[in-house]
Amino acid sequence: MTGLHRWVGLPVAAVLLVCGVVGVQLANGGGEYEPLRPADPCAARTVTSQAQGIDALTERLVLLGIDGAACRLHVSREAFTLELAQTDDPTDAQIDALRGGLKSAVMRMKADGTLPPASALVDESLDSTDLNDLVKRLIRALPDSSIDAALKTDDVLTRAVDDLDLRTVLANLDDQDALEQQIEVAVTGAVKASLEARIRDLV
């Protein structure tokens, strides 16, 4: 009988334990639980990056750009990225929204003062060009004010976004994380190419 009592007592103890946990949760406001709502993609938010230079710039650009695209389509950021990750053929509306969102992100960063001057990006960009060393030294010797007068970061970024083949960029996505990473890689490459083209105009 002792063994029988032990097996009967286990479910009773489990029920009492669950009731105790539920009671503690209710006493601490657990009965007022509401599921988290997705953040409003149209609301302005601060985006920071652990990266440096062009990588940091494009990371912020992509995050804000996806927000802007979701806002244009009147869906949550999560819903927009999930839709893109689950399709092999994005709609024209999604492509247009993403391009428009990226352009809006450029303007937002310019307006809030988080867009770096072109002179802060030129040195890094020069490292990836095939210009000869003498030309690179001449460009690096230019005053920042001269570079910033000749190159506007918002113009460089806008042209880079215009040149992106977003339909190709969004092809063969595996998941939502791959979406952001793939767009960032493409935008970074486009920004560097845009910078390089305009750097050549300086000499």
Short mmCIF file of C-alpha atoms in Angstrom, two decimals:
data_model
loop_
_atom_site.label_atom_id
_atom_site.label_comp_id
_atom_site.label_asym_id
_atom_site.label_seq_id
_atom_site.Cartn_x
_atom_site.Cartn_y
_atom_site.Cartn_z
CA MET A 1 0.00 0.00 0.00
CA THR A 2 2.91 2.30 0.67
CA GLY A 3 3.99 2.10 -3.01
CA LEU A 4 0.43 2.73 -4.14
CA HIS A 5 0.12 5.79 -1.93
CA ARG A 6 3.40 7.11 -3.32
CA TRP A 7 2.19 6.82 -6.97
CA VAL A 8 -1.18 8.38 -6.13
CA GLY A 9 0.52 11.19 -4.24
CA LEU A 10 2.78 12.25 -7.15
CA PRO A 11 0.01 13.67 -9.39
CA VAL A 12 -1.52 15.43 -6.37
CA ALA A 13 1.83 17.01 -5.54
CA ALA A 14 2.27 18.10 -9.16
CA VAL A 15 -1.16 19.75 -9.20
CA LEU A 16 -0.40 21.57 -5.95
CA LEU A 17 2.94 22.75 -7.33
CA VAL A 18 1.35 24.09 -10.54
CA CYS A 19 -1.37 25.82 -8.53
CA GLY A 20 1.29 27.44 -6.37
CA VAL A 21 3.21 28.75 -9.40
CA VAL A 22 0.03 30.07 -11.01
CA GLY A 23 -0.94 31.74 -7.77
CA VAL A 24 2.41 33.53 -7.59
CA GLN A 25 2.08 34.66 -11.22
CA LEU A 26 -1.43 36.01 -10.64
CA ALA A 27 -0.33 37.82 -7.51
CA ASN A 28 2.38 39.55 -9.56
CA GLY A 29 0.11 40.62 -12.39
CA GLY A 30 0.44 37.49 -14.50
CA GLY A 31 -3.28 37.49 -15.16
CA GLU A 32 -2.88 40.69 -17.20
CA TYR A 33 -0.60 39.09 -19.81
CA GLU A 34 -0.88 40.50 -23.31
CA PRO A 35 1.11 39.17 -26.28
CA LEU A 36 3.88 41.48 -27.47
CA ARG A 37 2.88 43.55 -30.45
CA PRO A 38 5.32 44.02 -33.33
CA ALA A 39 7.04 47.38 -33.29
CA ASP A 40 5.50 50.05 -35.51
CA PRO A 41 7.81 50.23 -38.57
CA CYS A 42 6.66 53.80 -39.22
CA ALA A 43 7.89 55.01 -35.82
CA ALA A 44 11.33 56.59 -35.79
CA ARG A 45 13.91 54.55 -33.91
CA THR A 46 17.59 54.78 -33.12
CA VAL A 47 19.73 52.16 -34.84
CA THR A 48 23.30 51.58 -33.69
CA SER A 49 25.98 49.25 -35.03
CA GLN A 50 28.97 47.46 -33.55
CA ALA A 51 30.72 47.70 -36.93
CA GLN A 52 32.81 50.61 -38.16
CA GLY A 53 33.02 52.72 -41.30
CA ILE A 54 31.10 51.70 -44.40
CA ASP A 55 29.86 48.44 -42.81
CA ALA A 56 28.26 50.36 -39.93
CA LEU A 57 26.70 52.84 -42.33
CA THR A 58 25.16 50.17 -44.54
CA GLU A 59 23.94 48.14 -41.56
CA ARG A 60 21.96 51.14 -40.28
CA LEU A 61 20.79 51.93 -43.81
CA VAL A 62 19.40 48.42 -44.30
CA LEU A 63 17.66 48.22 -40.91
CA LEU A 64 15.99 51.60 -41.38
CA GLY A 65 15.27 50.78 -45.01
CA ILE A 66 13.40 47.60 -44.13
CA ASP A 67 11.39 49.57 -41.57
CA GLY A 68 10.55 52.11 -44.26
CA ALA A 69 9.52 49.41 -46.72
CA ALA A 70 7.22 47.74 -44.18
CA CYS A 71 5.70 51.12 -43.35
CA ARG A 72 4.97 51.77 -47.03
CA LEU A 73 3.21 48.41 -47.32
CA HIS A 74 1.32 48.87 -44.02
CA VAL A 75 2.67 45.65 -42.50
CA SER A 76 4.97 44.89 -39.59
CA ARG A 77 8.70 44.63 -40.15
CA GLU A 78 8.53 40.95 -39.17
CA ALA A 79 5.72 40.23 -41.63
CA PHE A 80 7.57 41.97 -44.46
CA THR A 81 10.85 40.12 -43.93
CA LEU A 82 9.02 36.79 -43.53
CA GLU A 83 7.16 37.33 -46.80
CA LEU A 84 10.41 38.08 -48.63
CA ALA A 85 12.17 35.10 -47.10
CA GLN A 86 9.37 32.74 -48.15
CA THR A 87 9.12 33.74 -51.80
CA ASP A 88 11.39 33.22 -54.78
CA ASP A 89 9.70 35.97 -56.75
CA PRO A 90 9.12 39.23 -54.84
CA THR A 91 6.31 41.40 -56.16
CA ASP A 92 6.95 44.72 -57.87
CA ALA A 93 5.30 46.38 -54.88
CA GLN A 94 7.77 44.74 -52.47
CA ILE A 95 10.76 45.69 -54.63
CA ASP A 96 9.55 49.29 -54.97
CA ALA A 97 8.83 49.50 -51.24
CA LEU A 98 12.31 48.23 -50.34
CA ARG A 99 14.04 50.63 -52.71
CA GLY A 100 11.89 53.48 -51.48
CA GLY A 101 12.55 52.48 -47.87
CA LEU A 102 16.32 52.50 -48.42
CA LYS A 103 16.15 55.95 -50.01
CA SER A 104 14.01 57.23 -47.16
CA ALA A 105 16.58 55.83 -44.72
CA VAL A 106 19.27 57.93 -46.41
CA MET A 107 17.18 61.05 -45.98
CA ARG A 108 16.34 60.15 -42.36
CA MET A 109 20.02 59.73 -41.46
CA LYS A 110 20.87 62.98 -43.20
CA ALA A 111 18.12 64.79 -41.31
CA ASP A 112 19.09 63.43 -37.88
CA GLY A 113 22.81 64.02 -38.39
CA THR A 114 23.90 60.36 -38.34
CA LEU A 115 25.08 60.35 -41.95
CA PRO A 116 28.90 60.55 -41.93
CA PRO A 117 30.68 62.96 -44.26
CA ALA A 118 32.23 61.45 -47.38
CA SER A 119 35.70 62.27 -46.07
CA ALA A 120 35.16 59.72 -43.28
CA LEU A 121 34.60 56.97 -45.86
CA VAL A 122 37.13 57.80 -48.55
CA ASP A 123 40.19 56.30 -46.87
CA GLU A 124 38.51 52.90 -46.45
CA SER A 125 37.18 53.02 -50.00
CA LEU A 126 40.60 53.85 -51.43
CA ASP A 127 41.97 50.60 -50.00
CA SER A 128 39.73 48.60 -52.33
CA THR A 129 40.38 50.62 -55.51
CA ASP A 130 42.91 49.78 -58.19
CA LEU A 131 44.22 53.35 -58.35
CA ASN A 132 47.99 53.61 -58.25
CA ASP A 133 49.66 54.53 -54.98
CA LEU A 134 50.59 58.06 -56.11
CA VAL A 135 46.97 58.91 -56.91
CA LYS A 136 45.84 57.43 -53.59
CA ARG A 137 48.37 59.56 -51.72
CA LEU A 138 47.20 62.68 -53.59
CA ILE A 139 43.57 62.00 -52.68
CA ARG A 140 44.45 61.30 -49.05
CA ALA A 141 46.33 64.61 -48.97
CA LEU A 142 43.19 66.52 -49.94
CA PRO A 143 41.57 68.49 -47.10
CA ASP A 144 38.39 66.93 -45.75
CA SER A 145 36.50 70.09 -46.71
CA SER A 146 37.48 69.64 -50.37
CA ILE A 147 36.36 66.00 -50.38
CA ASP A 148 33.08 66.81 -48.65
CA ALA A 149 32.41 69.65 -51.11
CA ALA A 150 32.94 67.30 -54.05
CA LEU A 151 31.29 64.20 -52.61
CA LYS A 152 27.95 64.15 -50.82
CA THR A 153 27.31 61.00 -48.80
CA ASP A 154 23.56 61.11 -49.38
CA ASP A 155 24.12 61.35 -53.13
CA VAL A 156 26.58 58.42 -53.05
CA LEU A 157 24.10 56.26 -51.09
CA THR A 158 21.09 57.20 -53.21
CA ARG A 159 22.94 56.36 -56.40
CA ALA A 160 24.06 53.06 -54.86
CA VAL A 161 20.45 52.16 -54.00
CA ASP A 162 19.32 53.09 -57.52
CA ASP A 163 21.97 50.80 -59.02
CA LEU A 164 21.00 47.77 -56.89
CA ASP A 165 19.33 44.85 -58.68
CA LEU A 166 17.09 44.09 -55.72
CA ARG A 167 15.30 41.21 -57.44
CA THR A 168 18.62 39.39 -57.79
CA VAL A 169 19.67 40.34 -54.26
CA LEU A 170 16.49 38.79 -52.85
CA ALA A 171 16.80 35.55 -54.80
CA ASN A 172 17.54 32.25 -53.05
CA LEU A 173 16.95 33.42 -49.49
CA ASP A 174 16.90 30.77 -46.78
CA ASP A 175 15.47 32.73 -43.83
CA GLN A 176 14.88 36.19 -42.39
CA ASP A 177 18.44 36.50 -41.04
CA ALA A 178 19.83 35.73 -44.50
CA LEU A 179 17.62 38.50 -45.90
CA GLU A 180 19.24 41.28 -43.89
CA GLN A 181 22.73 39.87 -44.38
CA GLN A 182 22.28 39.52 -48.14
CA ILE A 183 20.93 43.05 -48.51
CA GLU A 184 23.75 44.46 -46.37
CA VAL A 185 26.40 42.74 -48.48
CA ALA A 186 24.82 44.06 -51.68
CA VAL A 187 24.39 47.59 -50.34
CA THR A 188 27.97 47.66 -49.01
CA GLY A 189 29.30 46.63 -52.40
CA ALA A 190 27.15 49.21 -54.17
CA VAL A 191 28.22 51.98 -51.80
CA LYS A 192 31.90 51.16 -52.29
CA ALA A 193 31.45 51.08 -56.06
CA SER A 194 29.60 54.39 -55.98
CA LEU A 195 32.29 55.96 -53.80
CA GLU A 196 35.07 54.63 -56.02
CA ALA A 197 33.45 56.06 -59.14
CA ARG A 198 33.21 59.50 -57.58
CA ILE A 199 36.68 59.34 -56.04
CA ARG A 200 38.09 58.92 -59.54
CA ASP A 201 36.45 62.22 -60.46
CA LEU A 202 38.58 63.94 -57.83
CA VAL A 203 41.82 63.35 -59.80
#
